[in-house]
Amino acid sequence: MEQTFIMIKPDGVQRGLVGEIIGRFEKKGFTLKGLKLITVDRHFAEQHYADLSAKPFFNGLVEYIISGPVAAMVWEGKNVVTTGRKIIGATNPAESAPGTIRGDYAIDIGRNVIHGSDSVESGKKEIALWFPEGIAEWRSSLHSWIYE
Ligand code: GDP
Ligand code: MG
């Protein structure tokens, strides 16, 4: 089953949005397979955002991500990468639709509350980076009420 890496950024943790965000993924029907509150260092944040290292906002982005604890998660389900990105909304909250997490809870692109993997491939890389210890092995007893 497909998996994605979802991270509630330091602003989302500080603003008390962890429960709300987890609730949205849970109520959709996705399965929580990994969860931890962790403060990462500069080197780790630079690894996570390595693809963006040439961008002018890279240093500010790294400062933002290391500014406090983040809630790192693995969510599992059919099409969870693409659907997870839809639940999150567009990168710039000014363009995120109401009803999405960024559309409902963010204003500035540099404080957009949440990260979600952009492909199955980057999801695998990010899960390996953030959860080297591995993730939980379990199957929800609701499975047959969510999948036909
Ligand atoms: P995402 O996949 O939707 O998170 O977007 P990207 O992978 O393109 O960028 C990663 C993160 O960098 C975004 O979530 C923003 O927090 C930040 N970011 C992206 N573009 C900009 C920008 O133009 N300015 C600033 N300040 N931050 C940006
Ligand atoms: Mg991205």
mmCIF file of C-alpha atoms and ligand atoms in Angstrom:
data_model
loop_
_atom_site.group_PDB
_atom_site.id
_atom_site.type_symbol
_atom_site.label_atom_id
_atom_site.label_comp_id
_atom_site.label_asym_id
_atom_site.label_seq_id
_atom_site.Cartn_x
_atom_site.Cartn_y
_atom_site.Cartn_z
ATOM 1 C CA MET A 1 0.000 0.000 0.000
ATOM 2 C CA GLU A 2 1.240 3.512 -0.880
ATOM 3 C CA GLN A 3 2.856 5.649 1.829
ATOM 4 C CA THR A 4 3.681 9.338 2.173
ATOM 5 C CA PHE A 5 5.744 11.452 4.524
ATOM 6 C CA ILE A 6 3.752 14.250 6.181
ATOM 7 C CA MET A 7 5.342 16.794 8.508
ATOM 8 C CA ILE A 8 3.573 19.433 10.576
ATOM 9 C CA LYS A 9 6.080 22.288 10.517
ATOM 10 C CA PRO A 10 7.116 24.264 13.653
ATOM 11 C CA ASP A 11 4.378 26.883 13.113
ATOM 12 C CA GLY A 12 1.705 24.177 12.974
ATOM 13 C CA VAL A 13 2.975 22.626 16.225
ATOM 14 C CA GLN A 14 3.212 26.032 17.962
ATOM 15 C CA ARG A 15 -0.275 26.991 16.801
ATOM 16 C CA GLY A 16 -1.858 23.825 18.181
ATOM 17 C CA LEU A 17 -2.847 22.374 14.812
ATOM 18 C CA VAL A 18 -1.440 18.863 15.344
ATOM 19 C CA GLY A 19 -4.743 17.302 16.437
ATOM 20 C CA GLU A 20 -6.744 19.028 13.710
ATOM 21 C CA ILE A 21 -4.350 17.903 10.978
ATOM 22 C CA ILE A 22 -4.086 14.323 12.202
ATOM 23 C CA GLY A 23 -7.894 14.259 12.402
ATOM 24 C CA ARG A 24 -8.261 15.239 8.763
ATOM 25 C CA PHE A 25 -6.039 12.388 7.561
ATOM 26 C CA GLU A 26 -7.670 9.923 9.973
ATOM 27 C CA LYS A 27 -11.211 10.857 9.012
ATOM 28 C CA LYS A 28 -10.367 10.565 5.307
ATOM 29 C CA GLY A 29 -9.568 6.913 5.989
ATOM 30 C CA PHE A 30 -5.777 6.919 5.813
ATOM 31 C CA THR A 31 -3.737 4.894 8.285
ATOM 32 C CA LEU A 32 -1.126 6.388 10.613
ATOM 33 C CA LYS A 33 2.028 4.255 10.356
ATOM 34 C CA GLY A 34 4.639 6.544 11.956
ATOM 35 C CA LEU A 35 4.486 9.505 14.354
ATOM 36 C CA LYS A 36 7.041 11.466 16.357
ATOM 37 C CA LEU A 37 7.703 14.993 17.618
ATOM 38 C CA ILE A 38 11.276 15.888 16.734
ATOM 39 C CA THR A 39 13.504 18.977 16.483
ATOM 40 C CA VAL A 40 15.964 18.533 13.620
ATOM 41 C CA ASP A 41 19.326 20.220 13.143
ATOM 42 C CA ARG A 42 20.512 22.320 10.202
ATOM 43 C CA HIS A 43 22.303 19.466 8.433
ATOM 44 C CA PHE A 44 19.201 17.274 8.619
ATOM 45 C CA ALA A 45 16.890 20.043 7.350
ATOM 46 C CA GLU A 46 19.293 20.729 4.464
ATOM 47 C CA GLN A 47 19.180 17.038 3.549
ATOM 48 C CA HIS A 48 15.376 17.012 3.610
ATOM 49 C CA TYR A 49 15.186 20.077 1.343
ATOM 50 C CA ALA A 50 18.332 19.272 -0.725
ATOM 51 C CA ASP A 51 16.419 19.658 -4.016
ATOM 52 C CA LEU A 52 15.740 23.318 -3.143
ATOM 53 C CA SER A 53 19.326 24.246 -2.141
ATOM 54 C CA ALA A 54 19.736 26.664 -5.085
ATOM 55 C CA LYS A 55 16.557 28.619 -4.269
ATOM 56 C CA PRO A 56 16.862 32.121 -2.811
ATOM 57 C CA PHE A 57 14.531 31.172 0.063
ATOM 58 C CA PHE A 58 16.543 28.051 1.014
ATOM 59 C CA ASN A 59 18.305 29.513 4.087
ATOM 60 C CA GLY A 60 15.082 30.991 5.431
ATOM 61 C CA LEU A 61 13.321 27.678 4.836
ATOM 62 C CA VAL A 62 15.993 25.779 6.780
ATOM 63 C CA GLU A 63 15.823 28.328 9.649
ATOM 64 C CA TYR A 64 12.037 27.879 9.722
ATOM 65 C CA ILE A 65 12.164 24.078 9.853
ATOM 66 C CA ILE A 66 14.785 23.983 12.644
ATOM 67 C CA SER A 67 13.038 26.693 14.714
ATOM 68 C CA GLY A 68 11.102 24.200 16.862
ATOM 69 C CA PRO A 69 9.719 20.693 17.007
ATOM 70 C CA VAL A 70 7.911 19.238 14.003
ATOM 71 C CA ALA A 71 5.418 16.362 13.967
ATOM 72 C CA ALA A 72 6.834 13.790 11.531
ATOM 73 C CA MET A 73 4.386 11.205 10.237
ATOM 74 C CA VAL A 74 3.949 8.369 7.794
ATOM 75 C CA TRP A 75 0.451 7.919 6.381
ATOM 76 C CA GLU A 76 -0.662 4.966 4.283
ATOM 77 C CA GLY A 77 -3.505 4.372 1.844
ATOM 78 C CA LYS A 78 -4.580 4.174 -1.783
ATOM 79 C CA ASN A 79 -3.223 7.252 -3.665
ATOM 80 C CA VAL A 80 -2.153 8.800 -0.356
ATOM 81 C CA VAL A 81 0.633 10.872 -1.985
ATOM 82 C CA THR A 82 -1.640 12.689 -4.450
ATOM 83 C CA THR A 83 -4.658 12.849 -2.144
ATOM 84 C CA GLY A 84 -2.429 14.000 0.731
ATOM 85 C CA ARG A 85 -1.197 16.911 -1.401
ATOM 86 C CA LYS A 86 -4.836 17.805 -2.170
ATOM 87 C CA ILE A 87 -5.720 17.763 1.544
ATOM 88 C CA ILE A 88 -2.696 20.023 2.186
ATOM 89 C CA GLY A 89 -3.424 22.496 -0.630
ATOM 90 C CA ALA A 90 -1.236 24.647 -2.897
ATOM 91 C CA THR A 91 2.254 25.647 -1.700
ATOM 92 C CA ASN A 92 1.310 29.331 -1.464
ATOM 93 C CA PRO A 93 -1.604 29.674 0.989
ATOM 94 C CA ALA A 94 -2.800 32.693 -1.010
ATOM 95 C CA GLU A 95 -3.680 30.150 -3.715
ATOM 96 C CA SER A 96 -4.725 27.190 -1.542
ATOM 97 C CA ALA A 97 -8.440 26.474 -1.757
ATOM 98 C CA PRO A 98 -10.571 26.897 1.374
ATOM 99 C CA GLY A 99 -11.107 23.449 2.861
ATOM 100 C CA THR A 100 -7.453 22.525 2.425
ATOM 101 C CA ILE A 101 -5.121 22.701 5.424
ATOM 102 C CA ARG A 102 -3.065 25.593 4.023
ATOM 103 C CA GLY A 103 -6.216 27.263 2.691
ATOM 104 C CA ASP A 104 -7.805 27.158 6.122
ATOM 105 C CA TYR A 105 -4.829 27.765 8.416
ATOM 106 C CA ALA A 106 -2.037 29.667 6.642
ATOM 107 C CA ILE A 107 -1.354 33.042 5.021
ATOM 108 C CA ASP A 108 2.356 33.240 4.055
ATOM 109 C CA ILE A 109 4.232 30.763 1.842
ATOM 110 C CA GLY A 110 7.101 30.744 4.358
ATOM 111 C CA ARG A 111 4.719 29.716 7.190
ATOM 112 C CA ASN A 112 2.543 27.184 5.412
ATOM 113 C CA VAL A 113 2.117 24.766 8.336
ATOM 114 C CA ILE A 114 2.675 21.393 6.675
ATOM 115 C CA HIS A 115 4.822 19.352 4.288
ATOM 116 C CA GLY A 116 3.746 16.400 2.160
ATOM 117 C CA SER A 117 5.819 14.256 -0.230
ATOM 118 C CA ASP A 118 5.334 15.221 -3.885
ATOM 119 C CA SER A 119 5.718 11.710 -5.376
ATOM 120 C CA VAL A 120 5.799 8.064 -4.310
ATOM 121 C CA GLU A 121 9.555 8.079 -4.975
ATOM 122 C CA SER A 122 10.300 11.130 -2.800
ATOM 123 C CA GLY A 123 7.944 9.700 -0.172
ATOM 124 C CA LYS A 124 10.161 6.597 0.046
ATOM 125 C CA LYS A 125 13.301 8.749 0.339
ATOM 126 C CA GLU A 126 11.761 11.006 2.986
ATOM 127 C CA ILE A 127 10.402 8.106 5.067
ATOM 128 C CA ALA A 128 13.869 6.494 5.015
ATOM 129 C CA LEU A 129 15.451 9.802 6.091
ATOM 130 C CA TRP A 130 12.977 10.618 8.885
ATOM 131 C CA PHE A 131 12.236 7.102 10.154
ATOM 132 C CA PRO A 132 15.517 5.141 9.936
ATOM 133 C CA GLU A 133 14.232 3.120 12.931
ATOM 134 C CA GLY A 134 11.305 1.892 10.848
ATOM 135 C CA ILE A 135 7.554 2.382 11.208
ATOM 136 C CA ALA A 136 4.651 0.596 12.864
ATOM 137 C CA GLU A 137 3.390 -2.683 11.435
ATOM 138 C CA TRP A 138 -0.368 -2.775 11.791
ATOM 139 C CA ARG A 139 -3.518 -2.991 9.717
ATOM 140 C CA SER A 140 -6.660 -1.108 10.690
ATOM 141 C CA SER A 141 -9.660 -3.299 11.520
ATOM 142 C CA LEU A 142 -11.707 -0.744 9.548
ATOM 143 C CA HIS A 143 -9.955 -1.718 6.302
ATOM 144 C CA SER A 144 -12.966 -3.436 4.724
ATOM 145 C CA TRP A 145 -15.204 -0.472 5.683
ATOM 146 C CA ILE A 146 -12.926 1.904 3.760
ATOM 147 C CA TYR A 147 -11.857 -0.215 0.755
ATOM 148 C CA GLU A 148 -14.263 -2.266 -1.380
HETATM 149 P P1 GDP B 1 5.634 22.120 -1.171
HETATM 150 O O1 GDP B 1 6.005 20.786 -1.752
HETATM 151 O O2 GDP B 1 4.209 22.519 -1.511
HETATM 152 O O3 GDP B 1 5.894 22.224 0.301
HETATM 153 O O4 GDP B 1 6.535 23.226 -1.902
HETATM 154 P P2 GDP B 1 8.084 23.170 -2.369
HETATM 155 O O5 GDP B 1 8.625 21.781 -2.270
HETATM 156 O O6 GDP B 1 8.175 23.847 -3.680
HETATM 157 O O7 GDP B 1 8.808 24.113 -1.305
HETATM 158 C C1 GDP B 1 9.080 23.638 -0.004
HETATM 159 C C2 GDP B 1 8.728 24.717 0.986
HETATM 160 O O8 GDP B 1 9.553 25.858 0.757
HETATM 161 C C3 GDP B 1 7.304 25.271 0.870
HETATM 162 O O9 GDP B 1 6.344 24.482 1.531
HETATM 163 C C4 GDP B 1 7.455 26.631 1.502
HETATM 164 O O10 GDP B 1 7.432 26.556 2.932
HETATM 165 C C5 GDP B 1 8.846 27.034 1.056
HETATM 166 N N1 GDP B 1 8.785 27.855 -0.161
HETATM 167 C C6 GDP B 1 8.530 27.451 -1.424
HETATM 168 N N2 GDP B 1 8.540 28.473 -2.282
HETATM 169 C C7 GDP B 1 8.831 29.582 -1.533
HETATM 170 C C8 GDP B 1 9.003 30.958 -1.834
HETATM 171 O O11 GDP B 1 8.887 31.411 -2.975
HETATM 172 N N3 GDP B 1 9.300 31.793 -0.772
HETATM 173 C C9 GDP B 1 9.437 31.329 0.498
HETATM 174 N N4 GDP B 1 9.723 32.194 1.471
HETATM 175 N N5 GDP B 1 9.287 30.037 0.821
HETATM 176 C C10 GDP B 1 8.988 29.165 -0.175
HETATM 177 MG MG MG B 2 7.878 19.910 -1.910
#
